[in-house]
XYZ file of C-alpha atoms in Angstrom:
574
model
C 251.132 -48.773 29.191
C 254.207 -47.624 27.305
C 254.288 -47.826 23.539
C 257.073 -49.792 21.889
C 258.754 -46.509 21.031
C 260.899 -46.534 24.176
C 259.922 -42.876 24.485
C 260.332 -43.031 28.248
C 263.945 -44.148 27.943
C 266.269 -41.179 27.513
C 268.965 -41.322 24.845
C 272.260 -39.547 25.592
C 272.762 -36.473 23.462
C 276.264 -37.599 22.594
C 274.985 -40.850 21.093
C 272.444 -39.599 18.570
C 272.540 -36.612 16.217
C 269.694 -34.184 16.879
C 267.212 -32.726 14.404
C 266.323 -33.728 10.841
C 269.367 -32.019 9.325
C 271.734 -33.815 11.691
C 270.128 -37.173 10.930
C 270.197 -36.506 7.203
C 273.890 -35.730 7.464
C 274.757 -39.239 8.610
C 276.559 -41.088 5.801
C 274.598 -43.872 4.167
C 275.977 -47.299 5.084
C 278.140 -48.825 2.411
C 277.461 -52.252 1.002
C 279.705 -54.765 2.757
C 282.567 -56.328 0.803
C 281.580 -59.159 -1.486
C 282.068 -62.717 -0.324
C 285.005 -63.101 -2.724
C 286.634 -60.011 -1.255
C 286.148 -61.267 2.289
C 287.583 -64.675 1.424
C 290.596 -62.998 -0.158
C 291.102 -60.852 2.948
C 290.939 -63.882 5.232
C 293.628 -65.727 3.325
C 295.962 -62.792 2.661
C 295.906 -60.662 5.804
C 297.337 -61.243 9.259
C 294.852 -60.489 12.030
C 295.210 -59.566 15.649
C 292.288 -61.763 16.600
C 290.237 -64.486 14.916
C 286.799 -64.964 16.467
C 285.231 -68.374 15.905
C 281.450 -68.294 16.247
C 278.832 -65.931 14.857
C 276.265 -65.922 17.631
C 275.483 -62.751 19.516
C 278.552 -63.120 21.732
C 280.979 -63.723 18.873
C 279.543 -60.890 16.791
C 279.647 -58.646 19.849
C 283.315 -59.514 20.405
C 284.174 -58.790 16.771
C 282.393 -55.433 16.952
C 284.057 -54.407 20.213
C 287.520 -55.443 19.034
C 287.181 -53.701 15.675
C 285.968 -50.503 17.317
C 289.070 -50.586 19.538
C 291.236 -50.625 16.427
C 292.228 -54.292 16.329
C 292.485 -56.226 13.070
C 289.603 -58.663 13.375
C 288.342 -61.721 11.526
C 285.133 -63.565 12.389
C 284.043 -66.897 10.932
C 280.795 -68.776 11.487
C 280.175 -72.344 10.330
C 276.533 -71.749 9.400
C 274.919 -68.321 9.543
C 275.015 -65.493 12.044
C 272.653 -66.394 14.907
C 271.978 -69.823 13.403
C 272.223 -71.486 16.817
C 270.973 -70.390 20.214
C 270.957 -66.705 19.241
C 267.894 -67.160 17.012
C 266.007 -69.596 19.236
C 265.561 -67.620 22.441
C 262.571 -66.072 24.195
C 263.432 -62.856 22.311
C 263.763 -60.945 25.562
C 266.307 -58.473 26.845
C 265.563 -58.786 30.519
C 267.004 -58.398 33.959
C 266.194 -61.998 34.813
C 263.569 -61.633 37.513
C 263.460 -65.412 37.928
C 267.151 -65.426 38.883
C 266.309 -63.589 42.117
C 264.880 -66.809 43.496
C 268.288 -68.483 43.184
C 270.216 -65.560 44.662
C 271.984 -64.496 41.459
C 271.785 -60.810 42.391
C 274.972 -59.810 40.572
C 273.665 -61.209 37.319
C 270.321 -59.446 37.761
C 272.112 -56.138 38.407
C 274.347 -56.544 35.362
C 271.437 -57.635 33.155
C 269.268 -54.723 34.247
C 271.977 -52.192 33.386
C 272.504 -53.816 29.978
C 268.775 -53.790 29.290
C 268.780 -50.027 29.923
C 271.740 -49.563 27.566
C 270.237 -51.586 24.738
C 266.945 -49.733 24.947
C 268.963 -46.596 24.180
C 271.469 -47.965 21.672
C 269.115 -50.139 19.612
C 265.667 -48.544 19.974
C 264.468 -50.274 16.822
C 265.530 -53.755 17.919
C 264.930 -53.523 21.681
C 261.620 -52.142 22.908
C 259.908 -51.936 26.317
C 257.462 -54.661 27.206
C 255.130 -54.753 30.201
C 254.684 -58.036 32.070
C 251.783 -59.045 34.283
C 252.526 -61.725 36.854
C 249.339 -63.160 38.418
C 249.435 -64.841 41.811
C 247.241 -67.679 42.996
C 246.222 -69.154 46.310
C 248.472 -72.043 47.279
C 251.222 -71.237 44.747
C 254.814 -71.191 45.953
C 255.046 -67.441 45.258
C 252.406 -65.473 47.200
C 251.460 -61.945 46.227
C 253.399 -60.264 49.040
C 256.585 -62.137 48.230
C 256.272 -61.251 44.535
C 255.832 -57.568 45.430
C 258.958 -57.627 47.593
C 260.952 -59.406 44.887
C 259.931 -56.920 42.207
C 260.888 -53.964 44.390
C 264.328 -55.570 44.712
C 264.265 -56.013 40.928
C 263.601 -52.277 40.532
C 266.378 -51.453 42.983
C 268.931 -53.629 41.201
C 268.106 -51.698 38.022
C 268.917 -48.526 39.975
C 265.291 -47.549 39.289
C 266.173 -46.838 35.666
C 263.679 -49.251 34.200
C 260.945 -48.155 31.808
C 258.631 -47.840 34.810
C 258.646 -49.152 38.345
C 256.728 -52.284 39.215
C 253.379 -52.054 40.966
C 251.000 -54.425 42.712
C 247.715 -55.266 40.970
C 244.400 -56.158 42.511
C 242.389 -59.171 41.413
C 240.079 -56.931 39.422
C 242.964 -55.136 37.707
C 244.607 -58.416 36.697
C 241.319 -59.566 35.161
C 241.058 -56.318 33.225
C 244.666 -56.491 32.022
C 244.526 -60.138 30.911
C 241.065 -61.134 29.651
C 240.412 -64.860 29.759
C 242.913 -65.521 32.530
C 241.803 -68.170 35.032
C 240.204 -66.397 37.982
C 239.772 -69.402 40.291
C 242.122 -68.817 43.239
C 243.481 -65.561 41.792
C 244.821 -63.333 44.583
C 246.106 -60.432 42.494
C 249.466 -59.935 40.896
C 251.950 -57.334 39.757
C 253.119 -55.478 36.692
C 256.796 -54.985 35.895
C 258.804 -54.080 32.821
C 261.483 -55.684 30.694
C 262.190 -55.516 26.963
C 261.548 -57.546 23.819
C 263.917 -57.961 20.893
C 264.499 -59.733 17.616
C 267.358 -61.974 18.716
C 268.650 -62.839 15.246
C 268.606 -59.249 14.009
C 270.306 -58.034 17.189
C 273.079 -60.514 16.403
C 273.203 -59.398 12.771
C 273.430 -55.738 13.817
C 276.608 -56.544 15.706
C 278.044 -58.393 12.705
C 277.211 -55.454 10.428
C 278.740 -52.969 12.846
C 281.887 -55.091 13.110
C 282.167 -55.162 9.315
C 281.615 -51.416 9.049
C 284.355 -50.917 11.659
C 286.806 -52.853 9.477
C 286.403 -56.466 10.599
C 286.315 -59.259 8.034
C 283.225 -61.309 8.851
C 282.194 -64.450 7.015
C 279.262 -66.771 7.541
C 279.153 -70.307 6.120
C 282.865 -70.702 6.896
C 283.816 -73.646 9.089
C 286.965 -74.062 11.166
C 288.431 -77.483 10.426
C 291.589 -77.197 12.513
C 293.819 -74.869 14.465
C 297.322 -73.898 13.387
C 299.611 -74.613 16.345
C 303.215 -73.422 16.121
C 305.702 -73.559 18.985
C 302.901 -74.574 21.298
C 300.746 -71.536 20.483
C 297.593 -71.236 18.407
C 298.456 -68.882 15.562
C 295.626 -69.385 13.118
C 293.056 -71.780 11.763
C 292.196 -73.793 8.702
C 288.857 -72.547 7.397
C 286.631 -74.091 4.728
C 284.136 -72.071 2.703
C 281.055 -74.263 3.147
C 279.434 -72.864 -0.002
C 282.285 -73.762 -2.382
C 284.555 -76.147 -0.507
C 287.522 -73.757 -0.829
C 290.049 -74.203 1.987
C 292.182 -71.382 3.300
C 294.504 -70.623 6.161
C 293.763 -67.676 8.436
C 296.599 -66.156 10.458
C 295.878 -64.504 13.786
C 297.865 -63.648 16.905
C 294.993 -64.578 19.215
C 292.179 -67.101 18.682
C 288.843 -66.616 20.431
C 286.229 -69.342 20.683
C 282.711 -67.957 21.121
C 280.932 -71.053 19.937
C 278.355 -71.505 22.689
C 277.105 -75.092 22.822
C 279.772 -76.062 20.261
C 282.574 -74.905 22.587
C 283.767 -78.387 23.440
C 284.218 -79.212 19.735
C 286.711 -76.366 19.406
C 288.430 -77.550 22.599
C 288.942 -80.926 20.931
C 290.612 -79.237 17.959
C 293.008 -77.647 20.432
C 293.944 -81.206 21.544
C 294.882 -79.931 24.969
C 291.873 -80.354 27.208
C 288.874 -82.606 26.631
C 287.081 -81.805 29.892
C 283.643 -80.334 29.086
C 283.387 -76.593 29.621
C 279.651 -76.273 28.959
C 276.516 -78.209 29.740
C 273.473 -77.766 27.596
C 270.080 -76.650 28.831
C 267.301 -77.103 26.274
C 264.758 -74.332 25.924
C 261.666 -74.956 23.795
C 259.136 -72.409 22.531
C 255.941 -72.776 20.558
C 253.948 -70.218 18.559
C 250.162 -70.342 18.343
C 247.804 -67.923 16.547
C 246.901 -64.851 18.596
C 243.263 -65.633 17.850
C 243.630 -68.901 19.775
C 245.365 -67.342 22.774
C 244.550 -63.628 22.752
C 246.946 -61.440 24.710
C 247.298 -57.650 24.715
C 249.652 -56.255 22.067
C 251.860 -54.534 24.626
C 251.710 -56.946 27.564
C 253.330 -60.311 28.257
C 252.526 -62.752 31.017
C 254.882 -64.336 33.540
C 253.445 -67.417 35.229
C 254.422 -70.377 37.351
C 253.553 -73.478 35.356
C 250.842 -75.540 36.972
C 252.694 -78.643 35.795
C 255.880 -78.182 37.818
C 255.885 -74.652 39.241
C 258.603 -73.329 36.933
C 258.655 -69.738 35.658
C 257.570 -69.408 32.031
C 256.351 -66.672 29.684
C 253.401 -66.050 27.380
C 254.554 -63.388 24.922
C 252.832 -61.279 22.257
C 254.416 -61.557 18.805
C 252.417 -59.727 16.122
C 249.976 -62.332 14.747
C 251.121 -65.035 17.158
C 251.555 -65.760 20.836
C 254.790 -67.397 21.956
C 254.714 -69.827 24.884
C 257.960 -70.831 26.533
C 260.251 -71.956 27.763
C 261.263 -75.390 28.966
C 264.439 -75.741 30.983
C 265.851 -79.256 30.839
C 269.336 -80.667 30.775
C 270.149 -82.119 27.362
C 272.939 -84.075 25.744
C 271.568 -83.534 22.235
C 273.953 -82.235 19.610
C 273.363 -78.497 19.089
C 272.634 -78.948 15.385
C 270.015 -81.648 16.081
C 268.162 -80.275 19.098
C 264.410 -79.995 18.502
C 261.198 -79.767 20.418
C 259.653 -83.075 21.409
C 256.007 -84.044 21.720
C 256.395 -83.999 25.509
C 257.874 -80.472 25.352
C 254.942 -79.252 23.268
C 252.400 -80.968 25.502
C 254.020 -79.421 28.584
C 253.783 -75.908 27.147
C 250.204 -76.406 25.946
C 249.130 -77.811 29.310
C 250.829 -74.941 31.130
C 249.087 -72.332 28.950
C 245.703 -74.076 29.177
C 246.035 -74.056 32.949
C 245.910 -70.265 32.869
C 243.558 -69.878 29.895
C 241.049 -72.736 30.324
C 238.739 -71.462 27.581
C 241.557 -71.585 25.002
C 241.680 -75.404 24.999
C 244.874 -75.379 22.947
C 245.803 -78.611 21.170
C 248.782 -79.703 19.084
C 247.099 -78.636 15.841
C 247.142 -75.048 17.103
C 250.947 -74.984 17.066
C 252.194 -72.985 14.074
C 255.849 -73.684 14.841
C 257.984 -75.152 17.610
C 261.702 -74.649 18.087
C 264.445 -75.454 20.546
C 267.805 -74.000 21.447
C 270.603 -74.975 23.780
C 271.739 -72.536 26.426
C 275.486 -73.092 26.858
C 275.803 -72.883 30.637
C 279.164 -73.092 32.385
C 279.524 -76.729 33.451
C 280.728 -75.799 36.930
C 277.629 -73.590 37.421
C 275.319 -76.586 37.710
C 274.153 -77.362 41.213
C 271.630 -79.668 42.790
C 268.802 -77.804 41.085
C 270.065 -78.720 37.616
C 269.526 -76.501 34.579
C 266.757 -74.446 36.163
C 268.987 -73.138 38.954
C 272.329 -73.078 37.129
C 273.936 -69.641 36.986
C 273.992 -67.653 33.743
C 277.283 -66.035 34.715
C 279.940 -66.196 32.010
C 283.532 -67.362 32.251
C 286.676 -66.961 30.131
C 289.262 -69.724 29.932
C 292.672 -69.830 28.236
C 293.893 -73.165 26.879
C 297.575 -74.137 27.098
C 297.957 -73.103 23.461
C 296.460 -69.683 24.196
C 292.961 -70.098 22.744
C 290.591 -67.869 24.694
C 287.140 -69.402 25.146
C 284.038 -67.824 26.633
C 281.133 -69.849 27.988
C 277.904 -69.210 29.842
C 276.156 -65.858 29.853
C 272.872 -64.812 28.314
C 271.584 -62.740 25.408
C 271.032 -59.641 27.543
C 274.619 -59.507 28.781
C 276.338 -60.238 25.475
C 277.925 -56.758 25.337
C 279.551 -57.189 28.768
C 280.775 -60.639 27.760
C 282.279 -59.170 24.601
C 283.971 -56.368 26.520
C 285.493 -58.797 29.028
C 286.797 -60.981 26.216
C 288.349 -58.084 24.279
C 290.032 -56.950 27.497
C 291.530 -60.448 27.689
C 292.571 -60.249 24.024
C 294.360 -56.936 24.607
C 296.194 -58.487 27.539
C 297.210 -61.498 25.452
C 298.420 -59.213 22.662
C 300.316 -57.021 25.088
C 298.669 -53.910 23.659
C 297.482 -50.898 25.673
C 293.956 -51.127 27.012
C 291.332 -49.129 25.156
C 287.895 -48.374 26.508
C 285.038 -50.224 24.836
C 282.892 -47.966 22.661
C 279.955 -50.343 22.518
C 278.345 -48.887 25.625
C 277.694 -45.546 23.938
C 277.675 -46.146 20.164
C 274.256 -47.011 18.676
C 273.914 -50.225 16.746
C 273.361 -49.836 12.979
C 269.985 -48.264 12.292
C 269.568 -47.027 15.845
C 270.708 -43.465 15.155
C 267.364 -41.803 15.789
C 265.692 -40.128 18.730
C 262.040 -41.154 18.243
C 260.750 -44.540 17.171
C 257.268 -43.162 16.612
C 258.609 -40.413 14.338
C 260.475 -42.998 12.263
C 257.331 -45.089 11.913
C 255.386 -41.982 10.860
C 257.969 -41.263 8.158
C 257.851 -44.858 6.969
C 254.043 -44.882 6.977
C 253.989 -41.792 4.751
C 256.240 -43.559 2.238
C 254.964 -47.122 2.491
C 251.263 -46.519 2.973
C 250.725 -49.507 5.303
C 250.987 -49.326 9.069
C 252.080 -52.936 9.582
C 254.779 -52.794 6.895
C 256.031 -49.413 8.117
C 256.285 -50.611 11.709
C 258.028 -53.827 10.673
C 260.583 -52.019 8.490
C 261.535 -49.618 11.280
C 261.698 -52.380 13.868
C 263.953 -54.473 11.647
C 266.174 -51.849 10.012
C 265.827 -48.677 12.073
C 266.850 -45.611 10.073
C 267.977 -47.918 7.273
C 264.410 -48.848 6.313
C 264.718 -46.226 3.572
C 267.412 -48.271 1.842
C 265.061 -51.252 1.707
C 262.103 -49.276 0.397
C 264.265 -47.512 -2.187
C 264.447 -50.819 -4.059
C 260.722 -50.613 -4.770
C 261.031 -47.368 -6.730
C 262.624 -49.012 -9.768
C 260.795 -52.307 -9.268
C 257.328 -51.669 -7.800
C 256.621 -55.395 -7.593
C 259.159 -55.589 -4.748
C 256.627 -53.806 -2.530
C 254.416 -56.897 -2.716
C 254.161 -59.229 0.307
C 256.638 -62.049 0.611
C 254.104 -64.089 2.596
C 250.346 -63.403 2.664
C 249.149 -61.759 5.863
C 252.642 -60.870 7.098
C 254.376 -57.474 6.805
C 257.486 -58.724 4.986
C 258.003 -57.393 1.451
C 259.945 -58.828 -1.473
C 262.459 -55.960 -1.428
C 263.862 -57.388 1.805
C 265.125 -60.437 -0.057
C 267.325 -58.366 -2.358
C 268.420 -56.078 0.463
C 269.415 -59.125 2.488
C 271.705 -60.264 -0.331
C 273.253 -56.862 -0.994
C 273.598 -55.560 2.578
C 273.079 -58.347 5.139
C 275.251 -61.342 4.166
C 272.353 -63.490 2.890
C 273.650 -66.482 0.913
C 270.911 -69.078 1.393
C 267.144 -69.145 1.664
C 267.239 -70.086 5.326
C 269.566 -67.131 6.031
C 266.735 -64.967 4.731
C 263.540 -66.650 5.894
C 264.623 -68.028 9.265
C 266.940 -65.311 10.600
C 266.813 -62.015 8.625
C 263.025 -62.377 8.626
C 260.804 -64.566 10.800
C 258.753 -66.026 7.951
C 259.584 -69.634 8.855
C 258.466 -69.112 12.450
C 255.201 -67.430 11.465
C 253.755 -69.585 8.665
C 252.293 -73.063 8.899
C 254.286 -74.168 5.866
C 257.446 -72.892 7.609
C 258.108 -70.461 4.772
C 258.145 -72.998 1.942
C 255.913 -70.925 -0.359
C 257.854 -67.768 0.442
C 261.085 -69.627 -0.327
C 259.989 -70.243 -3.899
C 259.156 -66.562 -4.410
C 262.332 -65.362 -2.711
C 264.466 -67.760 -4.759
C 263.191 -66.243 -7.986
C 263.864 -62.734 -6.679
C 267.455 -63.323 -5.526
C 268.607 -65.822 -8.154
C 270.167 -63.196 -10.405
C 271.916 -61.377 -7.544
C 273.427 -64.637 -6.263
C 274.162 -66.086 -9.699
C 271.865 -69.073 -9.220
C 271.008 -71.262 -12.201
C 267.704 -73.182 -12.330
C 269.625 -76.166 -10.940
C 270.970 -74.004 -8.102
C 267.443 -72.826 -7.276
C 266.197 -76.409 -7.093
C 269.123 -77.319 -4.842
C 268.501 -74.293 -2.606
C 264.832 -75.175 -2.231
C 265.766 -78.746 -1.308
C 268.306 -77.460 1.208
C 265.680 -75.146 2.686
C 263.267 -78.047 3.057
C 265.892 -80.060 4.940
C 266.817 -77.103 7.106
C 263.323 -76.217 8.309
C 262.477 -79.880 8.830
C 265.555 -80.217 11.021
C 264.925 -76.979 12.898
C 261.154 -77.104 13.391
C 260.499 -80.830 13.387
C 258.974 -82.281 16.550
C 260.587 -85.414 17.931
C 258.227 -88.199 19.063
C 259.948 -88.778 22.409
């Protein structure tokens, strides 16, 4: 099995400096502009493009455009990755399940992007082996799976971590202890990649900022400025203070995912829906209750309805997901339901009968809406709808992108910036995002970085977490503990997060609220039964001075955090 170092994935020499001296010569990243400075820039400058939406696609667009030399502004109503981009299966994958529906082009594109991201973000995207068991009477026999995975390898141009291979019954039992053996006919092993979806999104926002873009979270678009029939800006409200400002831009881009139709209504030109929501639900249970190998995930066909789903290792937890159901729920209110949770538990118990998972085993449950192109829906509904993306221009010139998937965000961004250049009438410039590492990814060996961190930190789990989250920049986080040793203490018992990350999040990663920190910069809320409530109290005391919070502000922030995690992780009765 490969380690999570991505050592078997070659990194182009042009992308990463070689040798310790070359790495040491890289300039330290500067702190981003303060929020006041970014607000001032939004209201005083004229931009080439204003991107609305801070999910992975919007942040990717802002990064691509800024690296091409355009004057870029990005605004997000809540926080970067606060929607679908932090509620995924946390996979960068070719989409093996899309083969069944004939979406070969998407699989090819996704496989190439997976290969790129393994090189350009080796801290955030790491190889992950999958075992897919086959059973007598299932709709996917062993021979058909083997043929499909060879096609999967071919569509990746055989540049995956390793090629797939068939597994005997005995080998499957050895690989996945506790797996149901009744009717087992064998299986296969193939490879994809795991990621931290929210931090991958943040890395794009940071890179955009470092390339000169003005990026602002907690900034809501309240209206578009239409002059002479063309969209030429937007009215933006700072959600944290209520300040209203006008942002001028020659081109407006909507990358708002499941909120796309709300922006279309602001345009007042076309009310026909551009997206249809597909709800995906995941649950986390303790690894002790559903043991899986650290470096191996499981792909299965649910015994409930035959749909493809995953059982994924996640440090101290196992993630089970995902559902795939059409939903009309508002994106800000979508949650898991009791029936969703029961479906996932029943599916997992069908493959691990000794686990006997029950609702009390669920540490957290969350749901996201995949914004699929409305026209992509067919007779098969959400499960068979294409994940291809589409770009539309409204009569007023607003460019909107819909569809797509996490893995292909960089291609989506490139296509949109090409459209922006065309709308601006400027010469086309080649996207740099296919060769430039994401922030923190400027190293050649993950294992060497972890070894360096271990020597400094003294704890394997903390060292590995810091490198996975921050890449080469882990040193900036740990530096905070030198003057204040207490910041090396855990933020949540039993988890590898340290208190220094709270302050670093404020100074370097656009953290303004407790849920910015504990839901998206870190995964504390997903990994604790109290959904991070205890950690929130500790973090609030650590960041209060840096954010200028009074005791009343702290109380308000804690109340806001309580409402946020209840909304996000609550389980609906229906």
